[in-house]
Short mmCIF file of C-alpha atoms and ligand atoms in Angstrom, two decimals:
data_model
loop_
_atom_site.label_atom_id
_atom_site.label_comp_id
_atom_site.label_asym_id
_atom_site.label_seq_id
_atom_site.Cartn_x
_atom_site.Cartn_y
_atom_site.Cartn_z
CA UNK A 1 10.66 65.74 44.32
CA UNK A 2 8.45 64.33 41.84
CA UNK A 3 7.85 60.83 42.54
CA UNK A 4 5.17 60.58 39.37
CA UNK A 5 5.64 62.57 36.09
CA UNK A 6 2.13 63.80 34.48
CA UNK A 7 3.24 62.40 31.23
CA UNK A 8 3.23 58.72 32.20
CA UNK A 9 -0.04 58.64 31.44
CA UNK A 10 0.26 58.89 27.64
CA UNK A 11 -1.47 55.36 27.55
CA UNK A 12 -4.63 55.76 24.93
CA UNK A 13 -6.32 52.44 25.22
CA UNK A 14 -9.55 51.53 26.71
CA UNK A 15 -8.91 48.25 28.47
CA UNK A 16 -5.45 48.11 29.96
CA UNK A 17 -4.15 44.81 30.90
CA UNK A 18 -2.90 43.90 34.69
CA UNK A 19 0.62 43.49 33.06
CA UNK A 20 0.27 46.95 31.08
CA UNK A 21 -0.31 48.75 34.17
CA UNK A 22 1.91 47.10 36.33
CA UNK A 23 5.11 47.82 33.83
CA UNK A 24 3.87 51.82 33.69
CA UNK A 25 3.91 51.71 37.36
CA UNK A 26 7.20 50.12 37.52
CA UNK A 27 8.41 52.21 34.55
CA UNK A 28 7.51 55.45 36.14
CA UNK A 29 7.20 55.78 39.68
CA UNK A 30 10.21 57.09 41.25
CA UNK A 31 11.87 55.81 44.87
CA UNK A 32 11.29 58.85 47.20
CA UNK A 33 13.61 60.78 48.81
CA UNK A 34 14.90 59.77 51.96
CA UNK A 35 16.46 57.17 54.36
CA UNK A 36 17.06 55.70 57.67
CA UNK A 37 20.05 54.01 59.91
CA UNK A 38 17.96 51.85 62.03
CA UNK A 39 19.23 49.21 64.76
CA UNK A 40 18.85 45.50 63.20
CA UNK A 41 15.85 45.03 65.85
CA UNK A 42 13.60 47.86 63.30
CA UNK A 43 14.68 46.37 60.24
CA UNK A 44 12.01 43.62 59.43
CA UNK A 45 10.01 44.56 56.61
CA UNK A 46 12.16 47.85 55.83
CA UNK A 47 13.67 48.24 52.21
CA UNK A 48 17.59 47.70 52.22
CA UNK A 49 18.64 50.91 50.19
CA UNK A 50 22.15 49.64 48.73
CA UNK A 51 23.14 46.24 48.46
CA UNK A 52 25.02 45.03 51.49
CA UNK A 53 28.49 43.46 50.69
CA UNK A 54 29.31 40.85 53.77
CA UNK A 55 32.47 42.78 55.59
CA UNK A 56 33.17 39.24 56.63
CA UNK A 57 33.09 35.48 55.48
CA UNK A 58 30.14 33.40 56.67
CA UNK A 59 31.19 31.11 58.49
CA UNK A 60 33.42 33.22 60.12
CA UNK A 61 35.92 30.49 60.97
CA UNK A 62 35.45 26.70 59.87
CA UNK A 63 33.85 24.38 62.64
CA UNK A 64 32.17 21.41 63.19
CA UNK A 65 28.38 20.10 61.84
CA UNK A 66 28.39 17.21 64.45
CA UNK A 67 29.59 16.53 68.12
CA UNK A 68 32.70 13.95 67.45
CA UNK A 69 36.27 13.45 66.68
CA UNK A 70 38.31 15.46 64.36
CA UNK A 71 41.26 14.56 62.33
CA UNK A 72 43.11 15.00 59.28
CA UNK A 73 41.90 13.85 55.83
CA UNK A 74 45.49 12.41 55.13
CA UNK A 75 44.94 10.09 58.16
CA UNK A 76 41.74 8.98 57.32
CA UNK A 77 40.95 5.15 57.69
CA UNK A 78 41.56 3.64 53.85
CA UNK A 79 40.90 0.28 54.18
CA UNK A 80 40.58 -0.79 57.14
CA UNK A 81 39.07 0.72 60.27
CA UNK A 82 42.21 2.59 62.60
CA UNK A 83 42.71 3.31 65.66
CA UNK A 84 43.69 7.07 66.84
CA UNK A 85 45.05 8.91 70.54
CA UNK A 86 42.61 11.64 71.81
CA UNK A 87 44.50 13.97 72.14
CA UNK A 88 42.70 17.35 72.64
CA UNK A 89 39.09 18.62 73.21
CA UNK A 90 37.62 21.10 72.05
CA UNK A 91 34.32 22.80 72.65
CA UNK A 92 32.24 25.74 71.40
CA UNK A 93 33.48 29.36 72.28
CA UNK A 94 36.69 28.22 73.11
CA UNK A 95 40.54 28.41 70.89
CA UNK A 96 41.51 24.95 69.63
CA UNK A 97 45.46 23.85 68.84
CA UNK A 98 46.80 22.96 66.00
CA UNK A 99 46.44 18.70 65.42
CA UNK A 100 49.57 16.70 64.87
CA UNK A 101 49.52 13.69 62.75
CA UNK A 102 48.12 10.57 63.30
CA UNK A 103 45.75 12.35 66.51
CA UNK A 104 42.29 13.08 66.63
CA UNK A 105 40.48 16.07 68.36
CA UNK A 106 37.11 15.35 70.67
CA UNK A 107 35.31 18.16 69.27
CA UNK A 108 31.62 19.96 69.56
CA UNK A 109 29.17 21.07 67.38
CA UNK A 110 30.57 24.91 66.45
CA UNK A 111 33.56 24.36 67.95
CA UNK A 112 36.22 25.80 65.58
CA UNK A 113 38.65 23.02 63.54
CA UNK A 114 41.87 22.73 65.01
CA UNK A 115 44.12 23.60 62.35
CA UNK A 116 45.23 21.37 60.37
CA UNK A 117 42.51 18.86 60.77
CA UNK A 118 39.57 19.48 58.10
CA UNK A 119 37.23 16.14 58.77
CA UNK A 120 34.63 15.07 61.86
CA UNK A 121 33.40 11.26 62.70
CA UNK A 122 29.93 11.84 64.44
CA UNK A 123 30.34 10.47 67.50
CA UNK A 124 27.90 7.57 66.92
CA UNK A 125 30.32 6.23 63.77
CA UNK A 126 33.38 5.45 65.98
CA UNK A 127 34.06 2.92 69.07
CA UNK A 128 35.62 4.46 72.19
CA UNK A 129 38.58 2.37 73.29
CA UNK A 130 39.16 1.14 77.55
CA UNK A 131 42.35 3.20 77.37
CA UNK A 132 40.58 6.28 76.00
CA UNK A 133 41.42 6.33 72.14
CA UNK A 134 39.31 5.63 69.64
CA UNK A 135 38.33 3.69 66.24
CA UNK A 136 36.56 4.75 63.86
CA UNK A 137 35.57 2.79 60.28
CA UNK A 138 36.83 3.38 57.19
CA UNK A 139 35.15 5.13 54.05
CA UNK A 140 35.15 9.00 55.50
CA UNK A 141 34.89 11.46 53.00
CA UNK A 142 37.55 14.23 53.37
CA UNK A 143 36.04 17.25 54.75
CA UNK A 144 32.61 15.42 55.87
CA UNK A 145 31.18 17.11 59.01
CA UNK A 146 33.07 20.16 58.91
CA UNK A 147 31.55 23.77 57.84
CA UNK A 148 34.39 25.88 55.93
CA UNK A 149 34.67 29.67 56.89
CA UNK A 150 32.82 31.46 54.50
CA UNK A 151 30.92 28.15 52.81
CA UNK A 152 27.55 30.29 53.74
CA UNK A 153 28.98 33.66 51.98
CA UNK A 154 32.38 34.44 51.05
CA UNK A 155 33.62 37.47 52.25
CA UNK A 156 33.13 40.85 49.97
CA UNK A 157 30.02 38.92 48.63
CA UNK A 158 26.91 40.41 48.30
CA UNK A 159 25.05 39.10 51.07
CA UNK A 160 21.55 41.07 50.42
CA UNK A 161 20.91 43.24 47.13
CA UNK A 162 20.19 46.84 47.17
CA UNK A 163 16.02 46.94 47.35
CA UNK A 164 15.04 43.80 49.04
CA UNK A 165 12.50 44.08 51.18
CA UNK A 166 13.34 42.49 54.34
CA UNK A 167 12.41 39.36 55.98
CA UNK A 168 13.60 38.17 59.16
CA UNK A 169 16.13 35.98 57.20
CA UNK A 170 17.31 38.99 56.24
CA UNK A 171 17.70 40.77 59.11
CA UNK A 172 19.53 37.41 60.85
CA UNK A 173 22.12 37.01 57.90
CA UNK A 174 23.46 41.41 58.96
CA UNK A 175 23.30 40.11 62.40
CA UNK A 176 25.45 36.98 61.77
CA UNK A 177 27.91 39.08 59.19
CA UNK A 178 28.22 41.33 62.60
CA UNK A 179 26.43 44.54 62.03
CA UNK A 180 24.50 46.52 64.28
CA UNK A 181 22.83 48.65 62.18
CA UNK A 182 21.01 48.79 58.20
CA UNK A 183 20.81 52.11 56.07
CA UNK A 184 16.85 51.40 54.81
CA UNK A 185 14.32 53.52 52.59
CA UNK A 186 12.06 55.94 54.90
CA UNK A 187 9.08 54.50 55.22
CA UNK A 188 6.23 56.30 52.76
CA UNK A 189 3.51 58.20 54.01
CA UNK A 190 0.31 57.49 52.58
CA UNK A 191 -3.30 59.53 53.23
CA UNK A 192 -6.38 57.41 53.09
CA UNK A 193 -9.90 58.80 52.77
CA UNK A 194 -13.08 57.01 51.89
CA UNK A 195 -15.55 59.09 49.77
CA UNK A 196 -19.65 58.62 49.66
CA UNK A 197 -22.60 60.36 51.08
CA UNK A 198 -23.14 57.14 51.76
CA UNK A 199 -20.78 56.21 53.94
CA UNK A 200 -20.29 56.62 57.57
CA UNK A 201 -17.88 56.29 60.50
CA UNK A 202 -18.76 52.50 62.02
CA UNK A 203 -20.81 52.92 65.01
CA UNK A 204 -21.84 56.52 63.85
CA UNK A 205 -25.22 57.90 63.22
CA UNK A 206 -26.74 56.69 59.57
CA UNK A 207 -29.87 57.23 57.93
CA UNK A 208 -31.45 53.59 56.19
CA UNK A 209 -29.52 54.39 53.30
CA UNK A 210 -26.43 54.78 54.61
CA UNK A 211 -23.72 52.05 55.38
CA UNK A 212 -20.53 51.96 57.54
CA UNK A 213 -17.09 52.92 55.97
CA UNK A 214 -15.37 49.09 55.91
CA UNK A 215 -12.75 49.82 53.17
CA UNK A 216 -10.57 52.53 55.32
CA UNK A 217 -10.00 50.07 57.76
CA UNK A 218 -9.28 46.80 55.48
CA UNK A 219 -6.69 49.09 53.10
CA UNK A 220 -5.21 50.83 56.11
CA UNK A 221 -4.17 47.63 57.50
CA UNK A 222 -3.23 46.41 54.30
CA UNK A 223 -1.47 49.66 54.27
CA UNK A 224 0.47 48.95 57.14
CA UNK A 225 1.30 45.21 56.15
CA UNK A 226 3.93 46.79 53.87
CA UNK A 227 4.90 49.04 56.52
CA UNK A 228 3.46 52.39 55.23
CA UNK A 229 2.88 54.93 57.74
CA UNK A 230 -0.90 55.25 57.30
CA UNK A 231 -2.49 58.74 58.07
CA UNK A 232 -6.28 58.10 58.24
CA UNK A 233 -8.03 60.97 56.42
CA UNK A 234 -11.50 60.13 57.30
CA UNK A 235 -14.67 60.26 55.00
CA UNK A 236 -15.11 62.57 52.17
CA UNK A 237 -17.94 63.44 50.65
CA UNK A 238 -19.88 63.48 47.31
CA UNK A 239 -18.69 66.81 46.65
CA UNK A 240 -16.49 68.19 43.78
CA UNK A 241 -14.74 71.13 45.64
CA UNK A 242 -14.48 69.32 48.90
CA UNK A 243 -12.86 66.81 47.60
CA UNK A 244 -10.59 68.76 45.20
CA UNK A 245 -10.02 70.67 48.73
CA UNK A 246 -8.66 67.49 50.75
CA UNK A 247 -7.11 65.70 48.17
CA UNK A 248 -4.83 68.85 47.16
CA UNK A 249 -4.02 69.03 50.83
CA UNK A 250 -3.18 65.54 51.23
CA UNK A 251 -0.68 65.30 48.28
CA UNK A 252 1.03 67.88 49.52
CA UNK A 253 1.68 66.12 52.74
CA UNK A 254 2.19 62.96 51.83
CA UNK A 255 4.15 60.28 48.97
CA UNK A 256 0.49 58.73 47.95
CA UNK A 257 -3.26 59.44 48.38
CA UNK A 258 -5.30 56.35 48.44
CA UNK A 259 -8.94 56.75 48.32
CA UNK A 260 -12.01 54.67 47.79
CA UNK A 261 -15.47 54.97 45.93
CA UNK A 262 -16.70 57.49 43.54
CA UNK A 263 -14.00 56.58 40.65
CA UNK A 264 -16.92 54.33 38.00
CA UNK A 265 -18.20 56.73 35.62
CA UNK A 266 -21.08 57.35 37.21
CA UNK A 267 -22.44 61.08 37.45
CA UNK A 268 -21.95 60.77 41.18
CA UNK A 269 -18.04 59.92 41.22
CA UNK A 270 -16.59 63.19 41.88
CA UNK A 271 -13.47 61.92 42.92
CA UNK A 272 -12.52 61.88 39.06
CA UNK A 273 -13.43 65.33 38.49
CA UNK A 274 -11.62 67.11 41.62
CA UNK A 275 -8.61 65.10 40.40
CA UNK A 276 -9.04 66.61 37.07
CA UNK A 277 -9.46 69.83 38.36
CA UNK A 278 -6.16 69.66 41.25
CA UNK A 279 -3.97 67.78 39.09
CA UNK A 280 -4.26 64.93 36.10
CA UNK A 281 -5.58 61.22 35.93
CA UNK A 282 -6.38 58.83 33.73
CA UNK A 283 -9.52 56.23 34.94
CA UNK A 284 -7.74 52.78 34.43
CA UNK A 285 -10.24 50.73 32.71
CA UNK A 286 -8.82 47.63 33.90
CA UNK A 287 -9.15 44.67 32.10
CA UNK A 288 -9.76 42.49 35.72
CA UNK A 289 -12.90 41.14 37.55
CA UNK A 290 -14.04 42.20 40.52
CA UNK A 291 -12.14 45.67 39.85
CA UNK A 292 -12.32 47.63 36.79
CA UNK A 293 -12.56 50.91 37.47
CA UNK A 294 -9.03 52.04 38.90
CA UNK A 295 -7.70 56.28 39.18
CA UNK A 296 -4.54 56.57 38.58
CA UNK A 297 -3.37 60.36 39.14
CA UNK A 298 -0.85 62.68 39.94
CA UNK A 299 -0.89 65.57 42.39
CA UNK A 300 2.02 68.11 42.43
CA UNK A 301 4.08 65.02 41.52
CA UNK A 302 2.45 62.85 44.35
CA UNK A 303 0.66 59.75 42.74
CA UNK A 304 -2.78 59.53 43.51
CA UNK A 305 -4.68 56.29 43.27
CA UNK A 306 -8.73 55.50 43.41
CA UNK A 307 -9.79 52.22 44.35
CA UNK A 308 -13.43 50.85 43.64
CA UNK A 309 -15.29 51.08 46.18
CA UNK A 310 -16.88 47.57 46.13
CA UNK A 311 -14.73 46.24 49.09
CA UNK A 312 -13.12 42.88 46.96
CA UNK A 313 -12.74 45.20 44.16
CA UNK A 314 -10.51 47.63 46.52
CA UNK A 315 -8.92 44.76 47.71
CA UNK A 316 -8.22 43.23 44.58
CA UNK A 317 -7.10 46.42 42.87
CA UNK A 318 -4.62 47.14 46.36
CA UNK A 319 -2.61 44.14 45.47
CA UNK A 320 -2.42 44.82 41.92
CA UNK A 321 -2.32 48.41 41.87
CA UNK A 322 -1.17 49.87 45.26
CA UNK A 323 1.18 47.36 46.18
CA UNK A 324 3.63 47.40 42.93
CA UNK A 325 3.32 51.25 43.86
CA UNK A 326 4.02 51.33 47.05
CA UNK A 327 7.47 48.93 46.13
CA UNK A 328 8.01 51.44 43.11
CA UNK A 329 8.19 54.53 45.75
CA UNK A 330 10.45 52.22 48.23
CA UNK A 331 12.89 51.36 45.34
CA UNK A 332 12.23 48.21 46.21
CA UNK A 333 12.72 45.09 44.13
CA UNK A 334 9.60 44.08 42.65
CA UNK A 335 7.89 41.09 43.96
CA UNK A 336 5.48 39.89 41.14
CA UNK A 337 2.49 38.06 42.51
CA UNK A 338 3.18 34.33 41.42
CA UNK A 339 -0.13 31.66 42.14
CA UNK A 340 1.16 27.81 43.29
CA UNK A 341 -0.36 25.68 40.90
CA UNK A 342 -3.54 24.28 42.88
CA UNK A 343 -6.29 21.91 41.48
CA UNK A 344 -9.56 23.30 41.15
CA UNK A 345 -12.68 21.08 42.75
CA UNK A 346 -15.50 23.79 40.90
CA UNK A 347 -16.61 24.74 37.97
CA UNK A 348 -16.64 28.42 36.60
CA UNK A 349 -17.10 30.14 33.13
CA UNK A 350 -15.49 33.54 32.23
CA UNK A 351 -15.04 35.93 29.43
CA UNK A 352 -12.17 35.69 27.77
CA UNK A 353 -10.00 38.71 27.57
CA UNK A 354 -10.20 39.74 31.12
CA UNK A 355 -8.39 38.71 34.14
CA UNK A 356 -10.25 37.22 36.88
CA UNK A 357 -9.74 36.11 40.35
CA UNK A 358 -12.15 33.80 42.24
CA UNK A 359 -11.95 33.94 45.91
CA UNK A 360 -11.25 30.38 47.49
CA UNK A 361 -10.58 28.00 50.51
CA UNK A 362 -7.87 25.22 50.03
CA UNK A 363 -8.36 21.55 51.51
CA UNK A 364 -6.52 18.13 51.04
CA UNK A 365 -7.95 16.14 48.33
CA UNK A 366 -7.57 12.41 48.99
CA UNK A 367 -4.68 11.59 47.36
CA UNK A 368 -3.08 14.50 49.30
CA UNK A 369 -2.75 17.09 47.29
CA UNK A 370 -3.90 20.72 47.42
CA UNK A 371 -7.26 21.70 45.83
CA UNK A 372 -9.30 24.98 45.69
CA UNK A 373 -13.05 25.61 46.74
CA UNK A 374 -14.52 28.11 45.29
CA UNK A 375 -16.75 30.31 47.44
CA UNK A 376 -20.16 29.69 46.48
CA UNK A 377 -21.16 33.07 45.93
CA UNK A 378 -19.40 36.32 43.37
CA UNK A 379 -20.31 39.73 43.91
CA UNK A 380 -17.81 41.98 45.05
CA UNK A 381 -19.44 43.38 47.69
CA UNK A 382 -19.53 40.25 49.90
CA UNK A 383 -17.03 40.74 52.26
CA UNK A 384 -17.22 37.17 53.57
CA UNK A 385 -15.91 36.01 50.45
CA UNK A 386 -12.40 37.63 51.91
CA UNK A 387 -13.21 36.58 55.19
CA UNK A 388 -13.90 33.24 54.74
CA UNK A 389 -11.37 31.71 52.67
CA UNK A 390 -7.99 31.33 52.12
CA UNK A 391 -6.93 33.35 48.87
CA UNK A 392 -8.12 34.51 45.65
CA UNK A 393 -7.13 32.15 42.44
CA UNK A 394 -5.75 34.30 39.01
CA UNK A 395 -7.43 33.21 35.63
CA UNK A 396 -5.93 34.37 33.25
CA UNK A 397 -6.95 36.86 30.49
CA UNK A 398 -7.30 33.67 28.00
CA UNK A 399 -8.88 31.28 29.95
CA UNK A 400 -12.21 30.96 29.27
CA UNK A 401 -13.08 28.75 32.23
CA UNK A 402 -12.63 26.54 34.73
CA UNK A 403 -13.55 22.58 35.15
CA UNK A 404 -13.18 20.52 38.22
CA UNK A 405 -9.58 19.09 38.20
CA UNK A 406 -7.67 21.59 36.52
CA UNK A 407 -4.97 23.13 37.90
CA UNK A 408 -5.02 26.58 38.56
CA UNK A 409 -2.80 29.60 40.15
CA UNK A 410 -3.35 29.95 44.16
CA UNK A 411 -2.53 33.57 45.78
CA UNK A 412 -2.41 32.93 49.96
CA UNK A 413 -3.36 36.25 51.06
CA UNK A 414 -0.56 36.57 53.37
CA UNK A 415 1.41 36.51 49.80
CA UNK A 416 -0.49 39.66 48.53
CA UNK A 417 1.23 41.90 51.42
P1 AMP B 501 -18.59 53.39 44.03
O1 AMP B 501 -17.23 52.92 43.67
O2 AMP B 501 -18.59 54.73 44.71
O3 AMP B 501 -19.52 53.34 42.86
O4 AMP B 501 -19.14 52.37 45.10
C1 AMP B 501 -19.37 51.00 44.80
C2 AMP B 501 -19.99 50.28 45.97
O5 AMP B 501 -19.07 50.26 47.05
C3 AMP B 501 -21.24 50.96 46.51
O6 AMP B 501 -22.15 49.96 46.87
C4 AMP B 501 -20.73 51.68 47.73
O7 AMP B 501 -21.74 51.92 48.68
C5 AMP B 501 -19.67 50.75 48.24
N1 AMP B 501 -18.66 51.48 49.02
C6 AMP B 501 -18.07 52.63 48.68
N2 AMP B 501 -17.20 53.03 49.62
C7 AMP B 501 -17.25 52.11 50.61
C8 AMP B 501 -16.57 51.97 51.86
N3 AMP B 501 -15.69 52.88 52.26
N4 AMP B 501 -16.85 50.89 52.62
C9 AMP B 501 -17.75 49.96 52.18
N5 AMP B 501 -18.41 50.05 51.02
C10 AMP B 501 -18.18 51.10 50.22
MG1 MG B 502 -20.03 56.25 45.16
#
């Protein structure tokens, strides 16, 4: 199945905006093929395929909040306080009677309402008589401390749309509703080189020149964050045919080939050319900082995508780039990247017309709040700037700037996964 048509790429300008490429992407990558009936224990971070309707109310049956007494909201105290006979208990797990008039229930937090009674006193709020009955005040609410079947989700709701991506809330709302098992999205296969002469295994031989491979390992894991199933390619070389060699290979295996380096215009970024040769692409000039050069391609209808190779320009570019993608070939909902408003404690200038994300640690200003400091140094090579802080802030494409005490949009990094 094709999961990326060659003609989405009919996009002629020179800078393309975050938001351009990101509705192509969304536009035109299709869900693959393929899906899964996994026990509720597997289903954390899995895509739900079709929504799930709740086969039951939640709630199942009413109960009560609040350890207590329960009673009828036609007997409740008007007035005055009133005095009632105990005349049942009733306790979690276990049936309850109907309640006559006039009575009150000693009831437990989850125990189900006796029919017939739809109101708890907390068991602080009333005054246990010698002979055993008790008196509670007046001014009760009817219904107060009781949790009406289905007041969570009614039955035949829909409890989780089709394409959410699931988070252990997720997963604990199926197992409440009763089900055992989820029908999810298979997961997709990606292939991940590196590409350089450059570049070499970690703890490999090198030559002065030469530098270890960091980016497999940081996008792999990213990789696996959204619960791809990563197939590590190794390192690919400077070379045209190689390259066209392994790539080929690799889309035909896989739903997506990710690869780093060699995708600037440089005379020495192949990766362009074997794509050109193997299948088509289009070099995303994107209009973002660290990360403008971006591939986008497609390989016997399996997308392709070259990140920088400047690690915080691959990382950058993964969120924006990969990730939608990766959600697009799930079917997943989409789950646009939104900052928390943060104030800034730095200064920067920018050029307008480009969107740019400054990598930054967050501490509590004195009156509390949240503010961002920026790391003290920009190129996008440093991988301590992703190491040592806490997220990356978004400038927009207007903004020409940034002065101490604005506010400005915060990405956690957990968020970007
Ligand atoms: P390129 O995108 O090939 O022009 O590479 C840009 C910069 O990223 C160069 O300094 C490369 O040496 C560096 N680089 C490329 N690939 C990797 C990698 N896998 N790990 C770390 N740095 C890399
Ligand atoms: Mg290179």
């Amino acid at each position: 199945m094709v999961q990326l048509s060659n003609d989405c790429f009919a996009f002629g300008g020179k800078l393309m905006t975050i938001d351009e490429a990101l509705r192509l992407i969304e536009a035109r990558v299709e869900p693959i093929e393929g899906q899964e009936h996994l026990p509720l224990m597997e289903c954390d971070n899995r895509v739900l395929l079709a929504p799930l309707y709740a086969p039951a109310p939640l709630p199942l049956f009413a109960n009560s909040a609040v350890d207590g007494y329960a009673l009828r909201g036609a007997d409740l105290p008007q007035e005055t306080e009133r005095t009632f006979p105990v005349i049942a208990r009733v306790q979690a797990g276990a049936p309850a009677e109907p309640i006559s008039a006039g009575a009150a229930v000693r009831i437990f937090t989850g125990a189900p309402m006796p029919q017939g009674a739809d109101t708890v006193f907390m068991q602080e709020d009333v005054r246990l008589e010698p002979d055993g009955r008790i008196t509670a005040p007046a001014g009760l609410k009817p219904g107060a401390n009781m949790r009406p079947a289905g007041e969570d989700i009614a039955q035949g709701a829909m409890a989780i749309s089709g394409g959410k991506r699931l988070r252990p809330q997720h997963v604990a709302l199926a197992a409440a509703l009763g089900l055992t098992h989820l029908t999810l999205r298979r997961r997709v296969s990606v292939a991940i080189f590196s590409t350089g002469d450059e570049v070499v295994e970690p703890g490999g031989r090198r030559n002065p020149a030469q530098l270890f491979d960091s980016n497999r390992f940081m996008l792999a894991a990213m990789l696996r964050r959204l619960n791809c199933e990563v197939h590590d390619l190794g390192i690919l070389r400077d070379d045209r045919a190689a390259l066209a060699a392994a790539l080929e290979n690799a889309a035909g295996n896989h739903d997506l080939v990710l690869t780093s380096g060699g995708v600037s215009a440089g005379e020495e970024d192949h990766v362009r050319a074997a794509i050109e040769k193997i299948g088509s692409l289009v070099l995303w000039s994107l209009a973002i900082k660290p990360g403008r050069p971006v591939a986008m391609g497609v390989v016997a209808g399996t997308p392709f995508i070259g990140l920088p190779g400047n690690p915080v320009a691959s990382f950058v570019t993964f969120a924006y780039v990969v990730r939608p993608t990766i959600l697009a070939l799930l079917g997943a909902t989409p789950e646009p990247l939104t900052g928390l408003p943060v104030r800034a404690a730095f200064a920067y200038k920018k050029k307008k017309g480009r969107r740019e994300y400054v990598r930054a640690s967050l501490r509590h200003a004195d009156d509390g709040s949240l503010e961002a400091v920026k790391f003290p140094r920009e190129g996008a090579g440093l991988l301590s700037s992703l190491a040592d802080t806490d997220g990356i802030i978004e400038l927009s494409e207007d903004a020409e700037g940034v002065n101490p005490g604005d506010l400005v949009h915060f990405l956690a990094y957990p968020v970007l996964l």
